[in-house]
Each structure stands twice: as C-alpha cells, then as structure tokens.
Short mmCIF file of C-alpha atoms and ligand atoms in Angstrom, two decimals:
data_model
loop_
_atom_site.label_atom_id
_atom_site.label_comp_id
_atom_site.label_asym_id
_atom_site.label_seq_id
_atom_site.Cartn_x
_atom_site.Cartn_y
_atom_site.Cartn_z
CA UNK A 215 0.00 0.00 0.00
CA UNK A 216 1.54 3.59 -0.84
CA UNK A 217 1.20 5.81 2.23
CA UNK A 218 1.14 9.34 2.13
CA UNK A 219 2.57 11.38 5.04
CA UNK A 220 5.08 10.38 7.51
CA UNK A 221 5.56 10.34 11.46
CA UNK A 222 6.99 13.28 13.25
CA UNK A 223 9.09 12.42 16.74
CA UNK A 224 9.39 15.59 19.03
CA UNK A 225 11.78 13.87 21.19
CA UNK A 226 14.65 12.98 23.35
CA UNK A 227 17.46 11.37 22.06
CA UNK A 228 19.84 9.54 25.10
CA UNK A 229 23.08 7.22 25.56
CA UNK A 230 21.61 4.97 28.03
CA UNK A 231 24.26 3.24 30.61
CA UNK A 232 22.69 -0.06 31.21
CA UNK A 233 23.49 -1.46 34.55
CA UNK A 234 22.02 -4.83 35.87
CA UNK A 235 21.99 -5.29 39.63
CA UNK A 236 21.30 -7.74 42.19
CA UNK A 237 18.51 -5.22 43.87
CA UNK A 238 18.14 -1.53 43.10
CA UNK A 239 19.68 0.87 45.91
CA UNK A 240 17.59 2.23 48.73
CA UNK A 241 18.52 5.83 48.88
CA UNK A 242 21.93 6.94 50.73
CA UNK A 243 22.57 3.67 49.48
CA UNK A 244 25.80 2.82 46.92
CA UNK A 245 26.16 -0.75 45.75
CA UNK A 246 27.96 -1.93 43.12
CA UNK A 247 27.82 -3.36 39.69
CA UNK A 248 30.62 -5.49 37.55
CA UNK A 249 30.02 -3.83 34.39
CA UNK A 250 27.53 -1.90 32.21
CA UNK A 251 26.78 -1.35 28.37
CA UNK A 252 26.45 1.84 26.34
CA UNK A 253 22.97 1.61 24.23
CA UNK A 254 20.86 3.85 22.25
CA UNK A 255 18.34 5.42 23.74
CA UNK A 256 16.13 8.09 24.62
CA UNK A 257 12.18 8.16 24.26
CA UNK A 258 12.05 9.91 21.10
CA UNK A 259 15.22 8.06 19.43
CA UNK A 260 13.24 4.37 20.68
CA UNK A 261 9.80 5.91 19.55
CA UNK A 262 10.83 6.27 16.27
CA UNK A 263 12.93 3.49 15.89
CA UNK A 264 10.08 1.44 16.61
CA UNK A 265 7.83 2.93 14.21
CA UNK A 266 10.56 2.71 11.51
CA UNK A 267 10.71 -0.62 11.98
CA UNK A 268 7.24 -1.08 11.32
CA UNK A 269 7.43 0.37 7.95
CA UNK A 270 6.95 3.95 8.92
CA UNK A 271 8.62 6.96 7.10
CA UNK A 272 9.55 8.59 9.94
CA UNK A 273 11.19 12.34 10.52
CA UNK A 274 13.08 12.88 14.11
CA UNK A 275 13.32 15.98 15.69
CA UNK A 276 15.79 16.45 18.67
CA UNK A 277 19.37 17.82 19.76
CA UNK A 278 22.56 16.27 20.82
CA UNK A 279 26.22 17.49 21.61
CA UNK A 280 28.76 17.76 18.87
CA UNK A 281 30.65 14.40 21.00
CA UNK A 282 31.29 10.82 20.32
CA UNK A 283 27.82 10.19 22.31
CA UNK A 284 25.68 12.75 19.56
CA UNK A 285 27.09 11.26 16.59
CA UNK A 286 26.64 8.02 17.39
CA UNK A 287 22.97 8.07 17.85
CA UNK A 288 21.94 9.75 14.95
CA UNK A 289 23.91 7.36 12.72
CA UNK A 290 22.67 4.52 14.42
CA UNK A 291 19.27 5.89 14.09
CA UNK A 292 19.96 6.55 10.17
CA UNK A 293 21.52 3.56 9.48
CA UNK A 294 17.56 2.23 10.95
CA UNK A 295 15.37 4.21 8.16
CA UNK A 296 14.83 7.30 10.81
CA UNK A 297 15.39 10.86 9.27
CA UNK A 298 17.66 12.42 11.05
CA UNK A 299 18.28 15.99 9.37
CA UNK A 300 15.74 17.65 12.18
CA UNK A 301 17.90 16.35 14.90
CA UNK A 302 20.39 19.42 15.67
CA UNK A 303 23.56 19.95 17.32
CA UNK A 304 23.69 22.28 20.77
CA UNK A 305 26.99 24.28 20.50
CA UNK A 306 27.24 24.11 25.07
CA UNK A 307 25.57 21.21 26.08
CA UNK A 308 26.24 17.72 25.82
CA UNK A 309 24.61 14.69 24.59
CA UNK A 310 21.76 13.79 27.10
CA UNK A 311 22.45 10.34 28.77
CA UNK A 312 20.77 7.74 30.88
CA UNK A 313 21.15 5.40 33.92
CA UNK A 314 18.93 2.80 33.13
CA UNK A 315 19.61 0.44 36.52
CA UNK A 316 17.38 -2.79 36.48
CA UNK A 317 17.77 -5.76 38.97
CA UNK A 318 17.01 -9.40 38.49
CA UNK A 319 12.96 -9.22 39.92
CA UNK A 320 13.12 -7.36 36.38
CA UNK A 321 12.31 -3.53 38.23
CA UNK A 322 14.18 -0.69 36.52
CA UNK A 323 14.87 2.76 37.72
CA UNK A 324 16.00 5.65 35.13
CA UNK A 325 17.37 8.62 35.80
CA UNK A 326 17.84 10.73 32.54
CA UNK A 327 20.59 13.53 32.49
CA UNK A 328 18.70 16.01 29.67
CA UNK A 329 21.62 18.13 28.18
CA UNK A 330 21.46 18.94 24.98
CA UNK A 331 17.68 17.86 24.71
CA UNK A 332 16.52 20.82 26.54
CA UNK A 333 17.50 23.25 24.10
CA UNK A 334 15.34 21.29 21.61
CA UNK A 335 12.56 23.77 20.67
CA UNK A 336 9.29 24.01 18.24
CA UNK A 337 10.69 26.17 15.50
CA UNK A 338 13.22 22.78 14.47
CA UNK A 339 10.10 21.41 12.93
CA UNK A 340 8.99 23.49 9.98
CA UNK A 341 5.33 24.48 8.82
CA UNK A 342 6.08 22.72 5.42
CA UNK A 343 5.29 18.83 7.27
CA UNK A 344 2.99 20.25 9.10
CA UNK A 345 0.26 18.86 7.10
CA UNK A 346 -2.65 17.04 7.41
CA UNK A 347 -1.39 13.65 6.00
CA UNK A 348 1.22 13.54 8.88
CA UNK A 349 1.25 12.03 12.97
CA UNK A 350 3.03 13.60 15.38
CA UNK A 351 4.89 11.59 18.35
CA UNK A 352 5.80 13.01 21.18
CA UNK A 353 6.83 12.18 24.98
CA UNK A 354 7.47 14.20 28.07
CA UNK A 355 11.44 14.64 27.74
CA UNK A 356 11.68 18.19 26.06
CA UNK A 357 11.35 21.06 27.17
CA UNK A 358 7.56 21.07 27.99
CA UNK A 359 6.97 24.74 26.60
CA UNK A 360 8.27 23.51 23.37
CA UNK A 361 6.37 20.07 23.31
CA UNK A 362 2.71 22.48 23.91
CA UNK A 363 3.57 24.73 21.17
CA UNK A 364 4.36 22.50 18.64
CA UNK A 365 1.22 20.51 19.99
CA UNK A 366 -0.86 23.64 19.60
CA UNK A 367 0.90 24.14 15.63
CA UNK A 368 0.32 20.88 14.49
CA UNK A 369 -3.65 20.60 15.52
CA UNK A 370 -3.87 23.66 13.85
CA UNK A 371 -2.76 22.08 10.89
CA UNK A 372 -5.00 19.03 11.05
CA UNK A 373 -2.31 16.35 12.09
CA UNK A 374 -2.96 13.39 14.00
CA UNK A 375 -1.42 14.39 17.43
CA UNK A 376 -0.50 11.30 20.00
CA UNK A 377 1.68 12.31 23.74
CA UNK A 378 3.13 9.79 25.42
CA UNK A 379 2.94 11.27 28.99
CA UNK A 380 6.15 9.78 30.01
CA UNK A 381 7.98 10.76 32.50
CA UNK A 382 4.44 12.36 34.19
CA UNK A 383 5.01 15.74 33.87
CA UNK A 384 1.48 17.89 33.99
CA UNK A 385 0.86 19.87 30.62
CA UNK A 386 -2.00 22.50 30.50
CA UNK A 387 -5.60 20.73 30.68
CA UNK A 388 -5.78 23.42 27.40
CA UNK A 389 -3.49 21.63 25.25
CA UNK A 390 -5.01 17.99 26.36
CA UNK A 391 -7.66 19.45 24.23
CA UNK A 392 -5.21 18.91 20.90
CA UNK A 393 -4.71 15.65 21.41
CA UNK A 394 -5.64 12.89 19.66
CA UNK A 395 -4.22 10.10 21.87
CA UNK A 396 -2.83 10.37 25.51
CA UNK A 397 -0.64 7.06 26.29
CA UNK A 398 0.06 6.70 29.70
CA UNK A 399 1.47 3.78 32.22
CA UNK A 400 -1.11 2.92 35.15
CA UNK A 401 0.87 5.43 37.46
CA UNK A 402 1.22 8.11 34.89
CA UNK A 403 -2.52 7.68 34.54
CA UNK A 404 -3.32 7.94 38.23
CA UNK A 405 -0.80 10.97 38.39
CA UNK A 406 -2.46 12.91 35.45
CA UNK A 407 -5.89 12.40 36.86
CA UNK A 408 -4.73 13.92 40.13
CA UNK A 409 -3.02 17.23 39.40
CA UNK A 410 -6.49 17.79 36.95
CA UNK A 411 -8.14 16.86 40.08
CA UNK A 412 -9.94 14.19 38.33
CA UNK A 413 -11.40 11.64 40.13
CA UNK A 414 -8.16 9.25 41.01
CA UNK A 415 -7.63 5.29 42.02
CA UNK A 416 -6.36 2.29 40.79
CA UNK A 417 -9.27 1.56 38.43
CA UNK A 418 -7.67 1.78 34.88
CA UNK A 419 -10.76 1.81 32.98
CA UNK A 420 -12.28 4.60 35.36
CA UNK A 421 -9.05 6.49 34.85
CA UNK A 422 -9.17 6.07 31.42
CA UNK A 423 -12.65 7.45 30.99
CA UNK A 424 -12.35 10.46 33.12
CA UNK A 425 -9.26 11.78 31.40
CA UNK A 426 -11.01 11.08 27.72
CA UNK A 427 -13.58 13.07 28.75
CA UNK A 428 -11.33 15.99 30.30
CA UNK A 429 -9.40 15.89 27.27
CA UNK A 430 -11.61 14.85 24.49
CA UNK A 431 -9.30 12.58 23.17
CA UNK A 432 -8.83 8.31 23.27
CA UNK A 433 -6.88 7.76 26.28
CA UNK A 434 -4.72 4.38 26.50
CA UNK A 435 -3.34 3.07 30.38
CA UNK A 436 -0.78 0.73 29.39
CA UNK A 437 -0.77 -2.08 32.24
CA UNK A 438 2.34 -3.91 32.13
CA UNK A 439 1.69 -7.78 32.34
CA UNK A 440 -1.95 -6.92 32.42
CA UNK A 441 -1.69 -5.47 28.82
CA UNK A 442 -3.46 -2.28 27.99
CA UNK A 443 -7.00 -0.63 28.04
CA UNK A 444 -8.28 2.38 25.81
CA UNK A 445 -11.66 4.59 26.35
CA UNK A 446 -12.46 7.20 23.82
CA UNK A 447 -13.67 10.64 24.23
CA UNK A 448 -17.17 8.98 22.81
CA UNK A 449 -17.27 6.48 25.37
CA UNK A 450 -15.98 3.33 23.73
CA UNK A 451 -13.97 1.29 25.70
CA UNK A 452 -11.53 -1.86 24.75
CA UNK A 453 -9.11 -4.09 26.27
CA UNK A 454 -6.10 -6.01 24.76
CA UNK A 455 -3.90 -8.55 26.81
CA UNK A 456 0.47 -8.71 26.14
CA UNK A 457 1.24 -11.27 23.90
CA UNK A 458 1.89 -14.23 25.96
CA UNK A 459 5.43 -15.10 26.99
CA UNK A 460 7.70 -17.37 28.43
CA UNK A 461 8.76 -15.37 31.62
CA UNK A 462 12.27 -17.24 31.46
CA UNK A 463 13.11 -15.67 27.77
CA UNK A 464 12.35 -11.78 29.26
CA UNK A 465 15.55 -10.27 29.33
CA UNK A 466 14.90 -6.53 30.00
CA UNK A 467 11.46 -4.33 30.00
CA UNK A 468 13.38 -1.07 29.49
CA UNK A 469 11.98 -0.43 25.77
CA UNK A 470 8.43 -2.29 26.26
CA UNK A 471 6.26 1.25 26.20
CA UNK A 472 8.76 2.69 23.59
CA UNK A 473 7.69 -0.22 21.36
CA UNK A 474 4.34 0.42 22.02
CA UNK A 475 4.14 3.78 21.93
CA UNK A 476 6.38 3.87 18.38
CA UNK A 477 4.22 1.10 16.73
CA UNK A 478 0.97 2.31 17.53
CA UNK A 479 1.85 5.50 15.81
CA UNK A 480 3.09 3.69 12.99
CA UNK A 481 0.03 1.57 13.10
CA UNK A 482 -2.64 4.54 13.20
CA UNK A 483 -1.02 6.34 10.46
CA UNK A 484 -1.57 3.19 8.24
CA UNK A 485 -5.18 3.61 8.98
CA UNK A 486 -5.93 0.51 11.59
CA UNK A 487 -8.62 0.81 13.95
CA UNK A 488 -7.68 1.17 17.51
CA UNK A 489 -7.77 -2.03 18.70
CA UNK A 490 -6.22 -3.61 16.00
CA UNK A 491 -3.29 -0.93 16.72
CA UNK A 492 -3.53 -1.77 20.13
CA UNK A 493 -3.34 -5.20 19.23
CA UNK A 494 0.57 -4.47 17.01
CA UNK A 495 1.34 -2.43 19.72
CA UNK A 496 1.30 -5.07 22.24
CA UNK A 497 2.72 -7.69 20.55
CA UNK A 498 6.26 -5.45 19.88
CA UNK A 499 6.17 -4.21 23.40
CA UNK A 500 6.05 -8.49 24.53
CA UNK A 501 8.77 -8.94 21.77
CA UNK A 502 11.25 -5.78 22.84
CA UNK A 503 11.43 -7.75 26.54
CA UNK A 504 13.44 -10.72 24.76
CA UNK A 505 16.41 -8.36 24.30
CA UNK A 506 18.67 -6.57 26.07
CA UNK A 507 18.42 -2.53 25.88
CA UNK A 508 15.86 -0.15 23.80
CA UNK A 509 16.75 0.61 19.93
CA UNK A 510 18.40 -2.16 19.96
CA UNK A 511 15.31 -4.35 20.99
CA UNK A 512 12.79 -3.32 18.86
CA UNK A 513 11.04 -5.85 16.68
CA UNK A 514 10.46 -5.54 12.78
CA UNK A 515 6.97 -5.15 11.09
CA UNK A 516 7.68 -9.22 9.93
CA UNK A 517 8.30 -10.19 13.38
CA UNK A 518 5.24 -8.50 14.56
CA UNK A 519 3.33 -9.84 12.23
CA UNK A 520 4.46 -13.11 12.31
CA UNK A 521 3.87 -13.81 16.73
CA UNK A 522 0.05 -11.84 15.90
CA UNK A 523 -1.89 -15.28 16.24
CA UNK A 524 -0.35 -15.79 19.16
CA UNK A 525 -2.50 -12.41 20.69
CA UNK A 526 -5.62 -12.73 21.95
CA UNK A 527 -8.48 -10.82 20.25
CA UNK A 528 -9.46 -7.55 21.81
CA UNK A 529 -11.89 -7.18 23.92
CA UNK A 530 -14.79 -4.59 23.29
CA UNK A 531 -15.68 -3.01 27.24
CA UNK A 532 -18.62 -1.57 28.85
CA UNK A 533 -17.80 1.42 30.04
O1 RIB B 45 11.87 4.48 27.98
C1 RIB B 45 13.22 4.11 28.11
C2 RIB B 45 14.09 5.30 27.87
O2 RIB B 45 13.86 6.26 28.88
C3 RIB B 45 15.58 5.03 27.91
O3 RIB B 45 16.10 4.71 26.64
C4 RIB B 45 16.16 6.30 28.51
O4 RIB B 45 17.05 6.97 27.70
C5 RIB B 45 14.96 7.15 28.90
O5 RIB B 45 14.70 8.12 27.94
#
C-alpha cells in the first residue's frame, strides 16, 4: 500500500548506561555493579525506531552534543530508516544520557541527564510537514513549553497528534484538548488524573474514561503484564492482553512502552482501527522484553506480524 505522510518524533534522544543489579539501591545507598553497556536510547530516538521498523517513514526531531555520544545516535538511528536531518547539534551542552539500573525481579529505575535535549525547541520542525497527512509523536522529555507549542501548531494544521505522557510531567488541561491520543502507564494515569483533580484510584478503565472526557481525546493506560485498556472521548472502551510469553526468555522491560508507543503510531497512520493498533502495539512491546536494551530491541513489522496469532483478540468493554 503507498502511504502518504510520515511520522513526526518531538523527542529525546539519550546514551543509556545499562546497569544490571542484584537489587536496586535504597537511597543513601551505593552498591555496586561489575560492568555496564552503552545503548541507544532516549524516548524519542526508541519511539521512532520502533515505528521505523514497522514500515513507517519517519522524521526525528531532537538535539545532541557535537561528541562521540551525539554522533553516534543519529547514525545509528539513520543507518535504521529514521530521518535524522531535524535532529540538531547544541553548540554548550552535551549529549543527554541515561542510567537505566534494572535488577534481576526485572524492576528498573531511570534517571535521565537532559543536556542537549533541553535546548530542543518548536521552531526545528517546519510548517512545510505540518500537514494534514502527517502524525506527530511526542513524549514528556523536552522542554515542555516547546512540546505544547508544537502541539498547539500541528492541531492547527489538522495532524494526528498522539503524547506519550512519560515521565508524568502535567501539561495545561488546554493543550489535552489537541490531542488525539494520551498514552500513559497505570501510574502516569493515576498521576495525570490527580493534578487535573480528576477523580483518582487504581481503576484503569475509570481512569481512562475520566481523562477522555477531560481531554476529548482516546486515552490508552498501558498495564504492564496486564496489557493495555483504551476509552475514547465517545465512550468506547476496549481491552487487549500482552502477547503471551515465556517469563524465562524476558531479558529486560526497558523499551516495552517505547515499542508500544512507536508502533501504535506507525500503526494509526496506516489507517488501523484502535484495537487492531492496540493489538501491534502489544505484541512489539512483549517482543522488545526478549532483548537486552531499547533501539536495539525493537522488533520488525515481519516479526510483529508473524507472533500476531499468538494475541488474543481484543476485547470490546462496557464502560
Ligand atoms: O523508555 C526508556 C528510555 O527512557 C531510555 O532509553 C532512557 O534513555 C529514557 O529516555
């Protein structure tokens, strides 16, 4: 099928330091580690990795330093299908960089060190693919003035617009009003709802619902091992399971909602329904925990496509 359009990522671009642990420090607490890895990374890098990989054209907007760390990202992104002419140098700041620490229950903690991704801004991404035909990605890892703007621009324009929420960092209930889809975690959900001083709990579906109707938009609570539920702003509700795996092949987690988050994109753009892009979505979140790190994890359209009868169908909800 020839597509029209392309996917724009508004987003962070990282060298993640992956460091595997017995058990995650308590704070005050140092231990120790044998050795680590130096991955690709960043939200926005992984996003549209992912959606490359699904057959996406996809553009990248972002900033690095002009080191060793910068370079390499872009041209491992480029060597992947990603456009990487929007992604800019900073002349000050370095290449942003991650500690991604997980231990062996399979819990991660990341603490992201921004650099030069904060002096990403809106005016990188030019009117001229701000059309209609296009999606735009983003997450929460740029500078959040920059990330409403070019929010604001691009519903202006007609694109579909889908945020990520990730890390849970509030945005004006205003500009929840130009989205299209909010993707959240079950924590980033239950955060969201309470700084809008929505009605909060650990009811995903109720969640859900409440912040679709805030925002006027479908809003998806990704739920780990219990999969992931959507409600739209009319109401409709559906749920779709992770692709069943065995526990002892899961390697690392760290890109699961990347995956996700990258091949629904890529999935709505091609025009499936939202289940059935729930549905992709799910299965190259499962398939990303089979390998170590992020980029380097994420599945191609064939794999996809090729573990989907293994999914369950999705399940319609009343809500
Ligand atoms: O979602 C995982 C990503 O979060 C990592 O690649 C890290 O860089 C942070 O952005």
């Amino acid at each position: 099928m020839l597509l029209l359009g392309m996917i724009i990522v508004f987003g962070s671009l990282n060298m993640d330091f992956m460091i595997s642990l017995d058990r995650l420090p308590v704070a005050g607490e140092t231990v120790l580690s044998s050795d680590y890895q130096l991955m690709s990374g960043g939200k926005g890098g992984n996003q549209a990795l992912a959606a490359a990989r699904f057959g996406s054209k996809v553009a990248l907007i972002g900033r690095v330093g002009t080191d060793n760390y910068g370079k390499t990202l872009r041209e491992s992104l480029k060597s992947n299908g990603v456009m990487v002419s929007g992604v800019a140098y900073s002349d000050t700041l370095p290449t942003g960089c991650a500690m991604v620490a997980k231990e062996k229950s399979g819990e991660n903690q990341i603490i992201v060190m921004s650099g030069a991704n904060i002096e990403t801004t809106h005016e990188q991404v030019p009117d001229e693919i701000l059309i209609k035909q296009n999606v735009l990605l983003m997450q929460m890892e740029l500078p959040v003035d920059q990330t409403v703007t070019l929010l604001t621009r691009a519903k202006a324009q007609g694109l579909t617009t889908i945020l990520n929420l990730a890390p849970a960092i509030m945005i004006p209930g205003k500009a929840l009003g130009h989205l299209d889809y909010l993707i959240v975690n079950s924590i980033e959900a239950q955060q969201i709802a309470e700084k809008l001083n929505l009605p909060t709990g650990n009811n995903a579906i109720k969640l859900a619902q409440a912040l679709a109707i805030k925002g006027q938009m479908t809003v998806i609570v990704t739920l780990g091992m219990k999969g992931s539920v959507a409600v739209t702003k009319n109401g409709e509700g559906w749920t779709v399971p992770i692709m069943p795996l065995d526990q002892s092949e899961v390697v690392d987690i760290t890109g699961a909602g990347d995956a996700y988050c990258g091949t629904f994109a890529a999935a709505i753009h091609e025009g499936k329904t939202l289940p059935e892009a729930m549905r992709l979505a799910s299965v190259a979140g499962s398939l990303t925990c089979l390998k170590e790190g992020t980029q380097n994890a994420m599945p191609y359209l064939d794999d996809i496509l090729s573990r989907l009868d293994e999914m369950p169908p999705a399940e319609k909800l009343d809500v």
